[in-house]
Amino acid sequence: MALISAESLERVKQAADIVEVVSAHTDLRRQGARWVGLCPFHEERTPSFSVDAQEKLYHCFGCGAGGDTIKFVEEKEGLGFAEAVELLADRYGVELEREREDPQAEARRQQRRRLGDLLDRTAAFYAAYLWESDEAAKAREYLAQRGLGEEVLQGFAVGFAPSAWDKVLLRGQRAGFKVEELRGVGLVQRGRGGGEYDRFRSRIMFPIRDRRARTLGFGGRAMRSDQGAKYVNTAETDFFHKSQMLYGIDLAKAAIAKAGRAVVVEGYTDVLALHQAGIEEAVGVMGTAITEEQVAALSGMVDEVVLALDADGAGQEAMLRAQRVAAGRKMRLRVAAMPAGEDPAEMMVAEGGAERFRRLLDGAVELTAFQIDLVLGRTDVGSPAERDGALAEVAPILAGMGESASRDELVRRVAERLDLEPAMVMGRVVAARPASGGPGGPSPDERRGAPAPRRSSGELTSRERRERALLAMCIALPDEGSEFLARLEEGHLSPLGARAATWLRKHPDDPASDLPRDDAELSGLIAELVIVAHDEPASPEAMELNFLLLEQRRIEAEIAAAGEQDDYEKRAALSRERAALVERIAHAERVRG
Ligand SMILES: [Zn+2]
């Protein structure tokens, strides 16, 4: 992706109306200088979400989410930075210019676009072939039997791959694509004899598209019993990573945002049947378990995911990992237990099926509780060996939940059922805590630089509250601010506060005009500080008082350190310093009134 030029980035920021963008996700009303509403990132009843239309920033005082318009789109639509900029540019009619980049990267980007075009054309070819060719008659019949109408099939561009060995190969070559390119996107494969032939033949084709409706791969369902695998997917390519894809996401994303939840099912036809029945927040995982990557992709969009999968059959390890990622992102994973031997697609065809499915969704239970009941249900509690085995199985599930009331509840349930002391069960849970991943250690996802779980303002230490108040006033009163920023040292500040102070020293005039993209925590804090600066009273006296209180904390930390090193002389000197400081603080408090 070529870099978007700084000027066009600036034009996008100027053109985008943050109140309008946010209003698509929550109702905002004006309150003084800000717009306020219920936070679109966490559940709440009283509004703690603020938008500053002038500075084009948002911040939630409840969950700590915050940033500029681009950041909002990134988080809410689950897009990368460049994609979010493109979306806003589209919406506000800004033409994006790109920086010249090194020729190799430019060539790769062009090649990617070319191959994307090949995949889109091939999807269109398969779709036309389904409706027009004689040999697809059986496929049309099969889809109709499953109750799938033309409208939904066309919406998802369902198609049919001809039975010939080389139709796609020849079409592609005629259109100017090389065999290596056709192989690179997984449409053609090499046979044992070295010749190339179409990977998908005589199959119903389901194009797998990304959020922006670009075809990246295919799933193909066999139409004959002698065809080997019932389902064949595109092999892993540079384009296509099955574990990251959600089938139907391009058509489901609006409904997901609206419903505040995503419904995850296993197969292609399940997704189609649900959409046809009006349950448009459904997406498919193309397997029996949801992956960590899929959870991460959904976490930007919703707080809750309901799995209508065959959860008994899913690999427990995979579900545990998904659960850990979900817990780290404050997202709920619930399971709607499907009746044995019936998938959602079959249910939709049956009388009253959609209603029954909706009730299952409403009655969904937490994934962890579901898994634990599954283990307990198949344990013979009369056998000590089986009870031991069950405990070994549930301990990592409970450990992955992190400390919570619902975990305590489950621990009690396990103890009762296995006839053990709750404390003993808890001991095993603590011992089973993973060395990395899950609460207590970074998940793989966080290690890749995803935002750490945010903290609400209520969870801050008194020092953090003080430093934030002071830094906000440094923005509100820039002249005094530069003075205080010069006086602040590392010992006064938390690590994040120190980063914010450095940022403010470097960007004294307009701290929010170009938030640091590589540091989500810092850009969130800067957004918060600017919004607070706009709205809350500031005075040199209040700044002085906050500074002195931070100074007191710094000296107290030094006193403690001197004590640990048995340096009594230093400690005594510091204590005298503190006493003088306490008097100054008392004076400053009187001055401030
Ligand atoms: Zn919030």
XYZ file of C-alpha atoms and ligand atoms in Angstrom:
594
model
C 0.000 0.000 0.000
C 1.538 3.213 -1.085
C 1.668 5.851 1.601
C -1.158 8.328 1.519
C 0.338 11.788 1.108
C 0.336 14.065 4.134
C -1.701 16.699 2.282
C -4.484 14.357 1.297
C -4.526 12.882 4.807
C -5.007 16.402 6.104
C -7.827 17.020 3.590
C -9.613 13.860 4.719
C -9.353 14.925 8.360
C -10.718 18.363 7.541
C -13.557 17.049 5.388
C -14.738 14.309 7.736
C -17.493 15.329 10.131
C -16.832 13.428 13.351
C -20.299 14.106 14.765
C -21.864 12.616 11.659
C -19.512 9.622 11.624
C -20.114 8.847 15.297
C -23.857 9.452 15.025
C -24.163 6.398 12.808
C -23.314 4.352 15.905
C -24.863 6.268 18.789
C -27.187 9.218 19.320
C -25.345 12.377 20.268
C -26.725 15.528 21.752
C -25.059 18.850 22.289
C -23.939 19.748 25.789
C -21.947 22.958 25.985
C -18.856 22.683 23.842
C -19.166 18.914 23.446
C -21.485 16.337 22.051
C -22.332 13.514 24.427
C -24.011 10.149 24.134
C -23.917 6.517 25.132
C -20.548 4.969 24.391
C -20.533 2.797 21.262
C -17.597 0.808 22.660
C -19.047 -0.383 25.955
C -22.415 -1.137 27.525
C -23.707 1.755 29.605
C -26.911 3.450 30.713
C -25.672 6.957 31.407
C -23.647 8.765 28.738
C -19.917 9.052 29.347
C -18.925 9.389 25.705
C -17.829 12.824 24.466
C -17.167 14.205 21.013
C -15.342 17.460 20.434
C -16.548 18.615 17.012
C -14.027 21.405 16.722
C -10.949 19.362 17.579
C -12.508 16.323 15.839
C -11.806 14.031 18.774
C -13.774 11.546 20.845
C -13.222 10.141 24.301
C -15.133 7.854 26.640
C -14.713 8.596 30.333
C -16.162 5.171 31.096
C -13.974 2.775 29.150
C -11.150 5.057 28.039
C -11.702 4.680 24.284
C -10.546 7.745 22.422
C -8.931 9.236 19.340
C -9.726 11.118 16.155
C -12.198 10.438 13.352
C -9.881 7.983 11.620
C -9.297 6.076 14.840
C -13.039 5.868 15.408
C -13.569 4.326 11.982
C -10.639 1.930 12.521
C -12.103 0.695 15.799
C -15.753 0.645 14.854
C -15.363 -0.892 11.401
C -12.382 -3.056 12.317
C -10.223 -1.488 9.600
C -6.537 -0.693 9.343
C -5.397 2.927 9.247
C -5.089 3.163 5.460
C -8.435 1.456 4.944
C -10.136 3.810 7.381
C -8.663 6.810 5.569
C -9.867 5.384 2.253
C -13.357 4.866 3.612
C -13.575 8.448 4.868
C -12.066 9.772 1.643
C -14.747 7.929 -0.315
C -17.505 9.159 1.899
C -16.431 12.804 1.906
C -15.321 12.909 -1.726
C -11.599 13.470 -1.152
C -9.243 12.282 -3.863
C -6.317 10.497 -2.224
C -2.818 11.107 -3.508
C -0.137 8.638 -2.685
C 3.533 9.238 -2.074
C 5.936 7.755 -4.550
C 7.219 4.636 -2.963
C 9.990 2.287 -3.817
C 9.332 0.665 -7.186
C 9.241 -2.841 -5.715
C 6.448 -2.044 -3.270
C 4.583 -0.208 -6.025
C 4.891 -3.255 -8.280
C 3.657 -5.567 -5.531
C 0.636 -3.381 -4.958
C -0.219 -3.317 -8.635
C 0.187 -7.063 -8.841
C -2.124 -7.515 -5.887
C -4.735 -5.364 -7.537
C -4.367 -7.333 -10.758
C -4.825 -10.654 -8.956
C -7.777 -9.282 -7.000
C -9.308 -8.407 -10.318
C -8.714 -11.977 -11.541
C -10.523 -13.396 -8.499
C -13.471 -11.015 -8.892
C -13.806 -11.893 -12.593
C -13.656 -15.599 -11.858
C -16.351 -15.265 -9.188
C -18.550 -13.483 -11.734
C -17.871 -16.250 -14.263
C -18.864 -19.000 -11.805
C -22.002 -17.068 -10.810
C -23.123 -16.653 -14.419
C -22.357 -20.322 -15.070
C -24.648 -21.432 -12.245
C -27.665 -19.733 -13.798
C -26.898 -20.256 -17.476
C -25.334 -23.665 -18.004
C -27.120 -26.989 -18.423
C -24.571 -28.847 -16.384
C -25.414 -26.685 -13.349
C -29.063 -27.828 -13.377
C -28.459 -30.276 -10.552
C -26.743 -27.635 -8.483
C -29.646 -25.229 -8.966
C -31.989 -28.018 -7.901
C -29.918 -28.799 -4.810
C -29.851 -25.146 -3.711
C -33.597 -24.813 -4.258
C -34.163 -27.940 -2.163
C -32.222 -26.326 0.633
C -34.756 -23.528 0.430
C -32.303 -20.927 -0.885
C -33.922 -18.396 -3.213
C -32.378 -16.634 -6.183
C -32.105 -13.328 -4.375
C -29.865 -14.535 -1.575
C -27.810 -16.724 -3.924
C -27.138 -13.735 -6.136
C -26.377 -11.492 -3.202
C -23.644 -13.879 -2.138
C -22.623 -14.466 -5.786
C -22.948 -18.234 -5.423
C -21.770 -19.966 -8.589
C -20.876 -23.219 -10.244
C -17.505 -24.449 -11.487
C -17.663 -26.302 -14.832
C -16.690 -29.957 -14.927
C -14.047 -29.373 -17.619
C -10.422 -29.588 -16.487
C -9.230 -26.326 -17.919
C -12.064 -23.845 -18.371
C -10.792 -21.347 -15.786
C -7.191 -21.977 -16.802
C -7.895 -21.175 -20.460
C -10.149 -18.210 -19.717
C -7.498 -16.764 -17.428
C -4.746 -17.226 -19.979
C -6.853 -15.653 -22.704
C -7.383 -12.657 -20.429
C -3.594 -12.291 -20.195
C -2.846 -13.988 -16.880
C 0.144 -16.271 -16.513
C -0.230 -19.821 -15.255
C 1.840 -18.915 -12.183
C -0.621 -16.139 -11.396
C -3.592 -18.453 -11.694
C -1.801 -20.903 -9.424
C -0.781 -18.121 -7.039
C -4.407 -17.260 -6.253
C -5.359 -20.918 -5.947
C -7.549 -21.286 -9.046
C -5.260 -23.738 -10.806
C -3.095 -26.535 -9.456
C -0.323 -28.699 -10.787
C -0.961 -32.391 -11.389
C 1.414 -35.258 -10.762
C 2.415 -35.280 -14.405
C 3.408 -31.606 -14.167
C 0.424 -30.263 -16.121
C -1.862 -27.577 -14.740
C -5.614 -27.900 -14.305
C -8.556 -26.160 -12.586
C -8.688 -26.716 -8.850
C -12.496 -26.436 -8.685
C -14.579 -28.620 -10.991
C -18.262 -29.607 -10.817
C -18.692 -27.760 -7.562
C -21.080 -25.186 -6.187
C -18.844 -22.180 -5.608
C -19.040 -19.801 -2.663
C -16.813 -16.744 -3.126
C -15.200 -15.767 0.177
C -14.987 -11.991 0.335
C -13.460 -9.572 2.769
C -15.217 -6.748 4.559
C -14.973 -4.571 1.474
C -16.510 -7.246 -0.726
C -13.275 -8.158 -2.492
C -13.105 -11.839 -3.423
C -10.056 -13.476 -1.839
C -10.840 -17.158 -2.211
C -13.520 -19.767 -2.699
C -15.232 -22.665 -1.034
C -16.506 -25.361 -3.358
C -19.090 -28.018 -2.554
C -18.978 -31.292 -4.467
C -22.052 -32.232 -6.492
C -21.170 -35.877 -7.097
C -20.435 -38.570 -4.531
C -17.280 -39.691 -6.391
C -15.627 -36.299 -6.075
C -13.538 -36.868 -2.994
C -13.795 -34.155 -0.378
C -17.296 -32.742 0.022
C -15.866 -29.275 0.537
C -12.691 -27.904 -0.995
C -11.400 -24.432 -0.147
C -8.803 -22.254 -1.762
C -5.447 -23.362 -0.411
C -3.554 -20.815 1.702
C -2.190 -18.159 -0.655
C -0.680 -14.707 -0.231
C -4.249 -13.469 -0.460
C -6.228 -16.037 1.357
C -5.815 -17.055 4.986
C -8.864 -19.059 5.897
C -8.384 -18.622 9.645
C -8.755 -14.845 9.233
C -11.795 -14.865 6.998
C -15.422 -14.610 8.023
C -17.769 -15.782 5.304
C -20.451 -13.197 4.561
C -18.825 -10.357 6.541
C -19.283 -7.913 3.650
C -23.044 -8.408 3.742
C -23.339 -8.853 7.519
C -21.299 -5.948 8.821
C -24.075 -3.364 8.842
C -26.490 -5.724 10.609
C -23.752 -6.696 13.085
C -23.159 -3.065 13.987
C -26.878 -2.486 14.364
C -27.600 -5.606 16.416
C -24.486 -5.160 18.548
C -23.719 -8.820 18.145
C -22.515 -11.290 15.565
C -23.917 -14.776 15.079
C -21.269 -17.262 14.037
C -22.196 -20.426 12.150
C -20.201 -23.143 10.494
C -21.112 -23.441 6.849
C -21.816 -21.398 3.751
C -25.423 -22.482 3.377
C -26.069 -21.749 7.071
C -25.051 -18.135 6.479
C -27.218 -17.890 3.377
C -30.268 -19.436 5.039
C -30.005 -17.117 8.049
C -29.633 -13.999 5.907
C -32.635 -15.071 3.893
C -34.614 -15.452 7.114
C -33.663 -11.915 8.163
C -30.905 -12.872 10.628
C -28.390 -10.814 8.733
C -25.800 -10.561 11.497
C -24.690 -14.122 10.662
C -21.182 -14.941 9.437
C -19.460 -18.269 8.799
C -16.146 -19.565 10.158
C -15.785 -22.421 7.669
C -14.932 -24.941 10.387
C -16.066 -26.164 13.766
C -14.226 -23.625 15.934
C -13.806 -19.882 15.825
C -10.146 -18.846 15.534
C -8.249 -16.200 17.498
C -7.938 -14.095 14.345
C -11.679 -14.237 13.726
C -12.402 -13.188 17.304
C -9.957 -10.302 16.939
C -11.601 -9.205 13.687
C -15.044 -9.172 15.306
C -13.923 -7.496 18.503
C -13.600 -4.149 16.758
C -17.248 -4.307 15.770
C -19.198 -5.912 18.624
C -19.142 -6.737 22.324
C -20.872 -10.035 21.914
C -20.562 -13.037 19.657
C -23.010 -15.914 19.727
C -21.613 -19.188 18.431
C -24.249 -21.346 16.765
C -21.636 -23.998 16.067
C -21.446 -27.629 16.939
C -19.580 -26.651 20.095
C -19.392 -30.242 21.339
C -17.379 -31.146 18.286
C -15.102 -28.127 18.263
C -11.504 -28.517 19.319
C -11.341 -27.423 22.934
C -7.828 -25.996 22.614
C -8.936 -23.745 19.759
C -11.985 -22.552 21.695
C -9.824 -21.846 24.751
C -7.510 -19.657 22.736
C -10.467 -17.826 21.203
C -11.919 -17.358 24.677
C -8.676 -15.831 25.935
C -8.539 -13.332 23.094
C -12.188 -12.460 23.707
C -11.618 -11.978 27.458
C -8.621 -9.721 26.751
C -10.858 -7.560 24.580
C -13.811 -7.480 26.931
C -15.948 -9.389 24.473
C -18.491 -12.029 25.443
C -18.522 -15.350 23.647
C -21.741 -17.278 24.094
C -22.901 -20.609 22.752
C -26.364 -21.316 21.388
C -26.692 -25.083 21.743
C -27.910 -26.450 18.425
C -30.192 -29.498 18.552
C -28.248 -32.672 17.711
C -28.118 -33.435 14.010
C -29.720 -30.180 12.872
C -27.804 -27.272 11.385
C -29.118 -23.705 11.078
C -29.759 -24.108 7.338
C -32.044 -27.098 7.976
C -33.766 -25.294 10.793
C -34.622 -22.314 8.574
C -36.492 -24.551 6.141
C -38.609 -26.132 8.876
C -41.889 -24.579 10.001
C -41.249 -21.902 12.652
C -37.505 -22.541 12.350
C -36.408 -18.910 12.350
C -38.361 -18.294 15.556
C -36.839 -21.367 17.187
C -33.369 -20.222 16.157
C -33.940 -16.757 17.615
C -34.971 -18.335 20.911
C -31.775 -20.417 20.918
C -29.770 -17.230 20.398
C -31.514 -15.528 23.303
C -30.877 -18.527 25.539
C -27.189 -18.762 24.670
C -24.831 -19.456 27.597
C -21.278 -18.253 28.177
C -18.775 -20.347 26.274
C -16.809 -21.182 29.424
C -19.883 -22.368 31.317
C -20.888 -24.400 28.288
C -17.522 -26.118 28.065
C -17.396 -26.862 31.773
C -20.859 -28.378 31.740
C -19.779 -30.455 28.774
C -16.845 -31.892 30.765
C -18.883 -32.394 33.936
C -21.694 -34.003 32.004
C -19.540 -36.796 30.668
C -17.636 -37.432 33.925
C -18.438 -40.499 36.002
C -18.199 -38.903 39.458
C -18.057 -42.337 41.087
C -14.559 -42.864 39.685
C -11.701 -40.950 41.394
C -9.615 -41.195 38.222
C -12.399 -39.603 36.164
C -12.871 -36.825 38.702
C -9.135 -36.110 38.545
C -9.282 -36.059 34.781
C -12.268 -33.697 34.776
C -10.507 -31.304 37.152
C -7.420 -31.286 34.935
C -9.659 -30.437 31.968
C -11.683 -27.624 33.527
C -8.789 -25.896 35.353
C -7.300 -24.248 32.220
C -10.775 -23.167 31.068
C -11.386 -21.426 34.397
C -7.859 -20.008 34.455
C -8.448 -18.409 31.050
C -11.418 -16.431 32.409
C -9.406 -14.206 34.725
C -10.729 -13.217 38.143
C -14.443 -12.560 38.057
C -17.681 -13.295 39.847
C -18.744 -15.660 37.100
C -15.522 -17.615 37.511
C -16.116 -17.976 41.261
C -19.596 -19.201 40.500
C -18.263 -21.841 38.108
C -15.583 -22.900 40.601
C -18.356 -23.576 43.124
C -20.310 -25.538 40.551
C -17.284 -27.689 39.714
C -16.459 -28.278 43.403
C -20.000 -29.344 44.190
C -20.296 -31.661 41.244
C -16.899 -33.322 41.796
C -17.403 -33.352 45.576
C -14.267 -31.299 46.296
C -13.429 -28.261 48.403
C -13.824 -25.013 46.372
C -10.403 -23.871 47.663
C -8.826 -26.986 46.215
C -10.428 -26.361 42.828
C -9.258 -22.742 42.965
C -5.722 -23.929 43.731
C -5.721 -25.944 40.539
C -7.081 -22.981 38.585
C -4.284 -20.720 39.798
C -1.698 -23.377 38.963
C -3.161 -23.733 35.465
C -2.785 -20.059 34.620
C -0.959 -19.870 31.303
C 2.564 -18.455 31.340
C 1.579 -16.204 28.502
C -1.764 -15.406 27.009
C -4.886 -14.607 28.922
C -5.232 -12.239 31.823
C -1.907 -11.964 33.590
C 0.151 -12.157 30.422
C -0.105 -10.650 26.993
C -2.102 -12.670 24.483
C -0.396 -13.320 21.147
C -2.579 -10.630 19.796
C -1.465 -7.999 22.264
C 2.129 -8.878 21.617
C 1.534 -7.939 18.012
C 0.821 -4.419 19.184
C -2.948 -4.437 19.447
C -4.289 -2.014 22.046
C -3.996 -3.197 25.629
C -7.273 -3.419 27.530
C -8.285 0.092 28.412
C -8.890 1.395 31.871
C -11.741 3.633 32.827
C -11.122 6.869 34.675
C -12.498 5.208 37.812
C -9.612 2.729 37.818
C -6.861 5.337 37.790
C -4.523 5.877 40.702
C -4.639 9.268 42.385
C -1.284 10.129 40.814
C -2.626 9.343 37.333
C -5.689 11.491 37.935
C -3.474 14.332 39.126
C -1.028 14.116 36.241
C -3.888 14.010 33.744
C -5.498 17.080 35.297
C -2.179 18.941 35.129
C -1.404 17.877 31.539
C -4.902 18.904 30.380
C -4.364 22.332 31.926
C -1.007 22.570 30.136
C -3.023 22.339 26.903
C -5.711 24.764 28.098
C -3.135 27.373 29.151
C -0.206 26.865 26.773
C 1.970 29.691 28.148
C 1.961 28.398 31.721
C 1.855 24.901 30.261
C 5.282 25.120 28.650
C 6.694 26.205 32.005
C 5.161 23.262 33.875
C 6.117 20.818 31.125
C 9.707 21.961 31.554
C 9.529 21.383 35.320
C 8.002 17.909 35.060
C 10.531 15.083 35.313
C 10.168 11.383 34.838
C 9.903 10.824 38.607
C 6.702 12.860 38.670
C 4.862 10.840 36.088
C 3.566 7.397 35.265
C 5.200 5.857 32.169
C 2.195 6.788 30.020
C 2.042 10.261 31.566
C 5.730 10.738 30.746
C 5.058 9.814 27.109
C 2.194 12.307 27.011
C 4.405 15.064 28.485
C 7.081 14.383 25.851
C 4.415 14.552 23.142
C 3.072 17.870 24.442
C 6.562 19.364 24.565
C 7.056 18.398 20.910
C 3.579 19.506 19.754
C 2.876 22.594 21.858
C 0.459 24.299 19.469
C -1.805 21.570 18.229
C -1.267 18.313 20.110
C -4.207 16.492 18.525
C -3.699 17.382 14.886
C -1.541 14.363 14.181
C -1.992 11.671 16.816
C 0.710 8.996 17.131
C -0.573 6.019 15.115
C 1.850 3.502 16.515
C 0.919 4.156 20.147
C -2.810 3.618 20.664
C -2.563 4.185 24.405
C -0.856 7.533 23.949
C -3.181 8.782 21.213
C -6.182 7.819 23.359
C -4.771 9.801 26.266
C -3.983 12.853 24.114
C -7.573 12.848 22.822
C -8.830 12.713 26.390
C -6.550 15.551 27.522
C -7.572 17.836 24.657
C -11.273 17.239 25.292
C -10.860 17.876 29.009
C -8.772 20.984 28.278
C -11.617 22.392 26.214
C -14.209 21.808 28.822
C -12.832 22.050 32.324
C -11.639 25.125 34.179
C -7.883 25.685 34.332
C -5.827 28.159 36.341
C -2.138 28.648 37.124
C -2.994 28.120 40.813
C -4.599 24.738 40.162
C -1.608 23.774 38.020
C 0.799 24.694 40.786
C -1.159 22.656 43.317
C -1.241 19.594 41.076
C 2.447 19.963 40.372
C 3.295 20.147 44.094
C 1.224 17.057 44.829
C 3.117 15.161 42.115
C 6.362 16.486 43.595
C 5.315 15.156 47.000
C 4.793 11.706 45.504
C 8.185 11.855 43.825
C 9.927 12.735 47.098
C 8.058 10.014 48.970
C 9.249 7.446 46.442
C 12.832 8.678 46.973
C 12.442 8.487 50.742
C 11.315 4.883 50.420
C 14.269 4.079 48.151
C 16.732 5.703 50.553
C 15.237 3.664 53.392
C 15.713 0.464 51.456
C 19.356 1.323 50.890
C 19.805 2.149 54.582
C 20.892 5.660 53.595
C 19.570 7.421 56.685
C 21.301 10.704 56.025
C 19.696 11.039 52.637
C 16.387 9.957 54.049
C 16.505 12.656 56.736
C 17.344 15.346 54.161
C 14.473 14.200 51.949
C 12.091 14.182 54.895
C 12.936 17.809 55.626
C 12.285 18.583 51.974
C 8.941 16.887 52.236
C 7.971 18.857 55.322
C 8.689 22.127 53.499
C 6.716 20.889 50.550
C 3.704 19.988 52.660
C 3.623 23.604 53.881
C 3.738 24.890 50.323
C 0.893 22.568 49.424
C -1.203 23.848 52.313
C -0.492 27.388 51.136
C -1.345 26.543 47.531
C -4.631 25.007 48.663
C -5.517 28.180 50.560
C -4.670 30.328 47.544
C -6.843 28.194 45.325
C -9.616 28.459 47.885
Zn -16.886 3.566 26.610
